[in-house]
PDB file of C-alpha atoms and ligand atoms in Angstrom:
ATOM      1  CA  MET E1478       0.000   0.000   0.000  1.00 72.00           C
ATOM      2  CA  ALA E1479       1.271   3.493  -0.821  1.00 88.00           C
ATOM      3  CA  PRO E1480       2.363   5.408   2.261  1.00 94.00           C
ATOM      4  CA  THR E1481       0.719   8.520   3.657  1.00 97.00           C
ATOM      5  CA  LEU E1482       3.055  10.917   5.423  1.00 98.00           C
ATOM      6  CA  ILE E1483       1.216  13.185   7.838  1.00 98.00           C
ATOM      7  CA  LEU E1484       2.967  16.293   9.115  1.00 98.00           C
ATOM      8  CA  ILE E1485       1.927  17.714  12.454  1.00 98.00           C
ATOM      9  CA  GLY E1486       3.357  20.431  14.669  1.00 98.00           C
ATOM     10  CA  PHE E1487       2.791  23.934  15.900  1.00 98.00           C
ATOM     11  CA  MET E1488       2.209  26.984  13.713  1.00 98.00           C
ATOM     12  CA  GLY E1489       5.447  28.030  12.023  1.00 97.00           C
ATOM     13  CA  SER E1490       7.079  24.612  12.319  1.00 98.00           C
ATOM     14  CA  GLY E1491       7.310  24.345   8.534  1.00 97.00           C
ATOM     15  CA  LYS E1492       4.626  21.738   7.833  1.00 98.00           C
ATOM     16  CA  THR E1493       3.438  23.255   4.559  1.00 97.00           C
ATOM     17  CA  ALA E1494       6.889  24.070   3.149  1.00 97.00           C
ATOM     18  CA  VAL E1495       8.284  20.676   4.137  1.00 98.00           C
ATOM     19  CA  GLY E1496       5.192  18.847   2.881  1.00 98.00           C
ATOM     20  CA  ARG E1497       5.355  20.567  -0.482  1.00 98.00           C
ATOM     21  CA  ARG E1498       9.031  19.795  -0.863  1.00 98.00           C
ATOM     22  CA  VAL E1499       8.765  16.148   0.195  1.00 97.00           C
ATOM     23  CA  SER E1500       5.835  15.546  -2.123  1.00 97.00           C
ATOM     24  CA  SER E1501       7.565  17.055  -5.136  1.00 96.00           C
ATOM     25  CA  TYR E1502      10.770  15.142  -4.364  1.00 93.00           C
ATOM     26  CA  MET E1503       8.907  11.842  -4.033  1.00 94.00           C
ATOM     27  CA  GLY E1504       6.477  12.587  -6.887  1.00 95.00           C
ATOM     28  CA  TRP E1505       3.592  12.213  -4.440  1.00 96.00           C
ATOM     29  CA  GLU E1506       0.321  14.043  -4.001  1.00 97.00           C
ATOM     30  CA  PHE E1507       0.205  16.874  -1.495  1.00 98.00           C
ATOM     31  CA  PHE E1508      -2.741  18.074   0.579  1.00 98.00           C
ATOM     32  CA  ASP E1509      -2.580  21.067   2.875  1.00 98.00           C
ATOM     33  CA  VAL E1510      -5.535  20.953   5.253  1.00 98.00           C
ATOM     34  CA  ASP E1511      -5.623  24.731   5.888  1.00 97.00           C
ATOM     35  CA  ASN E1512      -5.852  25.367   2.137  1.00 97.00           C
ATOM     36  CA  LEU E1513      -8.586  22.780   1.713  1.00 98.00           C
ATOM     37  CA  VAL E1514     -10.643  24.259   4.556  1.00 98.00           C
ATOM     38  CA  GLU E1515     -10.312  27.721   3.022  1.00 97.00           C
ATOM     39  CA  HIS E1516     -11.229  26.428  -0.401  1.00 97.00           C
ATOM     40  CA  GLU E1517     -14.266  24.523   0.856  1.00 95.00           C
ATOM     41  CA  THR E1518     -15.665  27.214   3.106  1.00 94.00           C
ATOM     42  CA  GLY E1519     -14.883  30.021   0.667  1.00 96.00           C
ATOM     43  CA  MET E1520     -13.352  31.979   3.560  1.00 96.00           C
ATOM     44  CA  SER E1521      -9.838  32.579   4.778  1.00 96.00           C
ATOM     45  CA  ILE E1522      -9.078  31.047   8.162  1.00 96.00           C
ATOM     46  CA  GLU E1523      -8.908  34.549   9.572  1.00 95.00           C
ATOM     47  CA  GLN E1524     -12.419  35.317   8.260  1.00 96.00           C
ATOM     48  CA  MET E1525     -13.702  32.023   9.570  1.00 97.00           C
ATOM     49  CA  PHE E1526     -12.411  32.678  13.090  1.00 96.00           C
ATOM     50  CA  GLU E1527     -13.918  36.150  12.950  1.00 95.00           C
ATOM     51  CA  ARG E1528     -17.320  35.285  11.503  1.00 96.00           C
ATOM     52  CA  GLU E1529     -18.002  31.783  12.817  1.00 96.00           C
ATOM     53  CA  GLY E1530     -15.533  31.303  15.637  1.00 97.00           C
ATOM     54  CA  GLU E1531     -12.802  28.807  16.363  1.00 97.00           C
ATOM     55  CA  GLU E1532     -15.225  25.957  17.179  1.00 97.00           C
ATOM     56  CA  ALA E1533     -16.746  26.094  13.707  1.00 96.00           C
ATOM     57  CA  PHE E1534     -13.284  26.153  12.186  1.00 97.00           C
ATOM     58  CA  ARG E1535     -12.292  23.057  14.200  1.00 98.00           C
ATOM     59  CA  ARG E1536     -15.350  21.158  13.005  1.00 97.00           C
ATOM     60  CA  ALA E1537     -14.619  22.014   9.378  1.00 97.00           C
ATOM     61  CA  GLU E1538     -10.955  21.147   9.888  1.00 98.00           C
ATOM     62  CA  GLU E1539     -11.758  17.763  11.430  1.00 98.00           C
ATOM     63  CA  LEU E1540     -14.061  16.817   8.560  1.00 98.00           C
ATOM     64  CA  VAL E1541     -11.393  17.725   6.023  1.00 98.00           C
ATOM     65  CA  VAL E1542      -8.689  15.756   7.874  1.00 98.00           C
ATOM     66  CA  LEU E1543     -10.853  12.636   8.118  1.00 98.00           C
ATOM     67  CA  ARG E1544     -11.810  12.796   4.476  1.00 98.00           C
ATOM     68  CA  VAL E1545      -8.309  13.518   3.167  1.00 98.00           C
ATOM     69  CA  LEU E1546      -6.826  10.652   5.159  1.00 98.00           C
ATOM     70  CA  ASP E1547      -9.451   8.291   3.767  1.00 97.00           C
ATOM     71  CA  VAL E1548      -8.700   9.459   0.225  1.00 97.00           C
ATOM     72  CA  ALA E1549      -4.954   9.125   0.820  1.00 96.00           C
ATOM     73  CA  GLY E1550      -5.375   5.658   2.310  1.00 95.00           C
ATOM     74  CA  ALA E1551      -7.286   4.462  -0.734  1.00 95.00           C
ATOM     75  CA  SER E1552      -4.809   5.949  -3.201  1.00 94.00           C
ATOM     76  CA  ASN E1553      -2.272   3.909  -5.119  1.00 93.00           C
ATOM     77  CA  ALA E1554       0.135   6.825  -4.979  1.00 92.00           C
ATOM     78  CA  GLY E1555       2.050   8.103  -1.971  1.00 96.00           C
ATOM     79  CA  THR E1556       0.571  11.157  -0.297  1.00 97.00           C
ATOM     80  CA  VAL E1557       1.814  13.903   2.003  1.00 98.00           C
ATOM     81  CA  VAL E1558      -0.745  15.665   4.204  1.00 98.00           C
ATOM     82  CA  SER E1559       0.075  18.791   6.224  1.00 98.00           C
ATOM     83  CA  LEU E1560      -2.334  19.312   9.098  1.00 98.00           C
ATOM     84  CA  GLY E1561      -3.090  22.696  10.624  1.00 98.00           C
ATOM     85  CA  GLY E1562      -1.319  23.261  13.931  1.00 98.00           C
ATOM     86  CA  GLY E1563      -4.478  22.902  15.993  1.00 98.00           C
ATOM     87  CA  ALA E1564      -5.917  19.828  14.276  1.00 98.00           C
ATOM     88  CA  VAL E1565      -4.669  17.578  17.083  1.00 98.00           C
ATOM     89  CA  THR E1566      -6.937  19.395  19.530  1.00 98.00           C
ATOM     90  CA  SER E1567      -9.898  17.541  17.956  1.00 98.00           C
ATOM     91  CA  LYS E1568     -10.444  14.124  19.488  1.00 98.00           C
ATOM     92  CA  GLY E1569     -11.751  12.760  16.195  1.00 98.00           C
ATOM     93  CA  VAL E1570      -8.470  13.707  14.522  1.00 98.00           C
ATOM     94  CA  ARG E1571      -6.373  12.212  17.325  1.00 98.00           C
ATOM     95  CA  ASP E1572      -8.317   8.948  17.154  1.00 98.00           C
ATOM     96  CA  ARG E1573      -7.927   8.801  13.385  1.00 98.00           C
ATOM     97  CA  LEU E1574      -4.177   9.439  13.595  1.00 98.00           C
ATOM     98  CA  LYS E1575      -3.756   6.351  15.794  1.00 98.00           C
ATOM     99  CA  ARG E1576      -4.297   4.201  12.695  1.00 97.00           C
ATOM    100  CA  GLU E1577      -1.528   5.912  10.740  1.00 97.00           C
ATOM    101  CA  PRO E1578       2.079   4.683  10.659  1.00 96.00           C
ATOM    102  CA  PHE E1579       3.725   7.983   9.631  1.00 97.00           C
ATOM    103  CA  VAL E1580       2.579  10.840  11.830  1.00 98.00           C
ATOM    104  CA  VAL E1581       5.612  13.087  11.781  1.00 98.00           C
ATOM    105  CA  LEU E1582       6.035  15.882  14.311  1.00 98.00           C
ATOM    106  CA  LEU E1583       8.177  18.789  13.137  1.00 98.00           C
ATOM    107  CA  ASP E1584       9.690  19.957  16.384  1.00 98.00           C
ATOM    108  CA  GLU E1585      10.852  23.567  16.011  1.00 97.00           C
ATOM    109  CA  ASP E1586      11.993  26.015  18.652  1.00 96.00           C
ATOM    110  CA  ILE E1587       9.244  28.346  19.670  1.00 97.00           C
ATOM    111  CA  ALA E1588      11.059  31.618  18.872  1.00 97.00           C
ATOM    112  CA  THR E1589      11.700  30.505  15.278  1.00 97.00           C
ATOM    113  CA  ALA E1590       8.140  29.221  14.967  1.00 98.00           C
ATOM    114  CA  PHE E1591       6.773  32.572  16.170  1.00 98.00           C
ATOM    115  CA  SER E1592       8.969  34.564  13.809  1.00 96.00           C
ATOM    116  CA  ARG E1593       7.555  32.562  10.902  1.00 95.00           C
ATOM    117  CA  ALA E1594       3.957  32.463  12.101  1.00 96.00           C
ATOM    118  CA  ARG E1595       3.473  36.124  13.023  1.00 94.00           C
ATOM    119  CA  ASN E1596       2.448  37.110   9.526  1.00 79.00           C
ATOM    120  CA  GLY E1597      -0.944  38.513  10.440  1.00 76.00           C
ATOM    121  CA  LYS E1598      -2.854  35.675   8.811  1.00 87.00           C
ATOM    122  CA  ARG E1599      -2.946  33.402  11.831  1.00 94.00           C
ATOM    123  CA  PRO E1600      -5.493  34.441  14.438  1.00 94.00           C
ATOM    124  CA  LEU E1601      -3.634  32.541  17.173  1.00 96.00           C
ATOM    125  CA  ALA E1602      -0.210  33.997  16.436  1.00 96.00           C
ATOM    126  CA  ALA E1603      -0.828  37.640  17.203  1.00 93.00           C
ATOM    127  CA  ASP E1604       0.924  37.777  20.546  1.00 94.00           C
ATOM    128  CA  GLU E1605       4.149  35.985  21.502  1.00 96.00           C
ATOM    129  CA  GLN E1606       3.193  35.236  25.113  1.00 97.00           C
ATOM    130  CA  ALA E1607      -0.158  33.776  24.094  1.00 97.00           C
ATOM    131  CA  PHE E1608       1.580  31.820  21.329  1.00 98.00           C
ATOM    132  CA  ARG E1609       4.056  30.324  23.800  1.00 98.00           C
ATOM    133  CA  SER E1610       1.427  29.410  26.324  1.00 98.00           C
ATOM    134  CA  LEU E1611      -0.773  27.812  23.646  1.00 98.00           C
ATOM    135  CA  TYR E1612       2.227  25.704  22.663  1.00 98.00           C
ATOM    136  CA  GLY E1613       2.708  24.679  26.284  1.00 98.00           C
ATOM    137  CA  ARG E1614      -0.897  23.491  26.454  1.00 97.00           C
ATOM    138  CA  ARG E1615      -0.606  21.527  23.229  1.00 98.00           C
ATOM    139  CA  GLU E1616       2.864  20.033  23.371  1.00 98.00           C
ATOM    140  CA  SER E1617       1.796  16.727  24.926  1.00 98.00           C
ATOM    141  CA  LEU E1618      -0.904  16.304  22.257  1.00 98.00           C
ATOM    142  CA  TYR E1619       1.696  16.584  19.510  1.00 98.00           C
ATOM    143  CA  ARG E1620       4.055  14.136  21.191  1.00 98.00           C
ATOM    144  CA  GLU E1621       1.329  11.606  21.899  1.00 98.00           C
ATOM    145  CA  ALA E1622       0.019  11.743  18.327  1.00 98.00           C
ATOM    146  CA  ALA E1623       3.452  11.461  16.691  1.00 98.00           C
ATOM    147  CA  THR E1624       4.949   8.194  15.509  1.00 98.00           C
ATOM    148  CA  HIS E1625       8.153  10.043  14.548  1.00 98.00           C
ATOM    149  CA  VAL E1626       9.691  13.293  15.784  1.00 98.00           C
ATOM    150  CA  ILE E1627      12.017  15.354  13.592  1.00 98.00           C
ATOM    151  CA  ASP E1628      14.068  17.964  15.418  1.00 98.00           C
ATOM    152  CA  THR E1629      14.090  20.812  12.892  1.00 98.00           C
ATOM    153  CA  ARG E1630      16.130  23.257  14.992  1.00 98.00           C
ATOM    154  CA  GLY E1631      18.760  24.998  12.884  1.00 97.00           C
ATOM    155  CA  LYS E1632      18.162  22.745   9.896  1.00 98.00           C
ATOM    156  CA  SER E1633      17.518  23.879   6.321  1.00 97.00           C
ATOM    157  CA  LEU E1634      14.257  23.070   4.595  1.00 97.00           C
ATOM    158  CA  LYS E1635      16.116  20.592   2.389  1.00 97.00           C
ATOM    159  CA  HIS E1636      17.664  18.862   5.391  1.00 97.00           C
ATOM    160  CA  VAL E1637      14.297  18.474   7.128  1.00 98.00           C
ATOM    161  CA  ALA E1638      12.576  17.319   3.924  1.00 97.00           C
ATOM    162  CA  ASP E1639      15.305  14.704   3.342  1.00 96.00           C
ATOM    163  CA  GLU E1640      14.838  13.385   6.880  1.00 97.00           C
ATOM    164  CA  VAL E1641      11.080  13.186   6.470  1.00 97.00           C
ATOM    165  CA  ALA E1642      11.360  11.438   3.095  1.00 95.00           C
ATOM    166  CA  GLY E1643      13.893   9.025   4.608  1.00 95.00           C
ATOM    167  CA  LEU E1644      11.365   7.775   7.129  1.00 94.00           C
ATOM    168  CA  THR E1645       9.313   6.032   4.485  1.00 87.00           C
ATOM    169  CA  ASP E1646      12.402   4.851   2.589  1.00 74.00           C
ATOM    170  CA  GLU E1647      13.540   3.070   5.729  1.00 57.00           C
ATOM    171  CA  ARG E1648      10.186   1.488   6.343  1.00 49.00           C
ATOM    172  CA  ASN E1649      10.033   0.260   2.757  1.00 54.00           C
ATOM    173  CA  GLY E1650      13.514  -1.189   2.969  1.00 50.00           C
ATOM    174  CA  ALA E1651      14.765   1.190   0.281  1.00 47.00           C
ATOM    175  CA  ALA E1652      17.245   3.128   2.412  1.00 42.00           C
TER     176      ALA E1652
HETATM  177  C1  LIG C 103      -3.827  26.997  13.880  1.00 82.30           C
HETATM  178  C2  LIG C 103      -2.843  26.732  12.947  1.00 82.30           C
HETATM  179  C3  LIG C 103      -2.934  27.200  11.558  1.00 82.30           C
HETATM  180  C4  LIG C 103      -4.404  27.326  11.131  1.00 82.30           C
HETATM  181  C5  LIG C 103      -5.147  28.205  12.097  1.00 82.30           C
HETATM  182  C6  LIG C 103      -5.095  27.684  13.537  1.00 82.30           C
HETATM  183  C7  LIG C 103      -3.628  26.529  15.271  1.00 82.30           C
HETATM  184  O1  LIG C 103      -2.266  26.287  10.697  1.00 82.30           O
HETATM  185  O2  LIG C 103      -5.007  26.069  11.027  1.00 82.30           O
HETATM  186  O3  LIG C 103      -4.610  29.495  12.013  1.00 82.30           O
HETATM  187  O4  LIG C 103      -4.595  26.507  16.038  1.00 82.30           O
HETATM  188  O5  LIG C 103      -2.483  26.118  15.613  1.00 82.30           O
HETATM  189  P1  LIG C 103      -0.658  26.234  10.544  1.00 82.30           P
HETATM  190  O6  LIG C 103      -0.149  25.384  11.648  1.00 82.30           O
HETATM  191  O7  LIG C 103      -0.481  25.603   9.209  1.00 82.30           O
HETATM  192  O8  LIG C 103      -0.177  27.622  10.618  1.00 82.30           O
END
């Protein structure tokens, strides 16, 4: 069966950039859950938080994650899926991830993550203190959900993407 690589981690940990790179390197499909939610709701995440609230966003996000993982699981091609940073706060997502062999946590230092995430488009990355304390509340969820942890501190995008791609090579006996 073709593997599905699922990237999890906090905002600014590089999930989308790494996912895009790994998928193009492996010739695999790529799904970015944030983009899919925006596409399906016809709103930016920022608008969704503002107009409908975080709860509504989480419900939409969970539905997209469950569906994308089913599609990926049924595909003959390899797939990379980048989850939004808060997807693991939904129990339905956490339960679904337990069936997956490649749930890869990108573990970045919080200062670097904040410097990347504070672009104005992320409702939960407006204030550094709040960002740090949100990370503190979520860290155990990431670690419990992960089957693999990649320490991304100080590493280039290429380096991280090579490590992520190598996980499936090893499992398939190709490394
Ligand atoms: C969020 C992370 C964001 C996005 C939304 C909420 C979070 O995704 O889903 O702004 O709660 O951590 P990224 O992790 O891709 O930035």
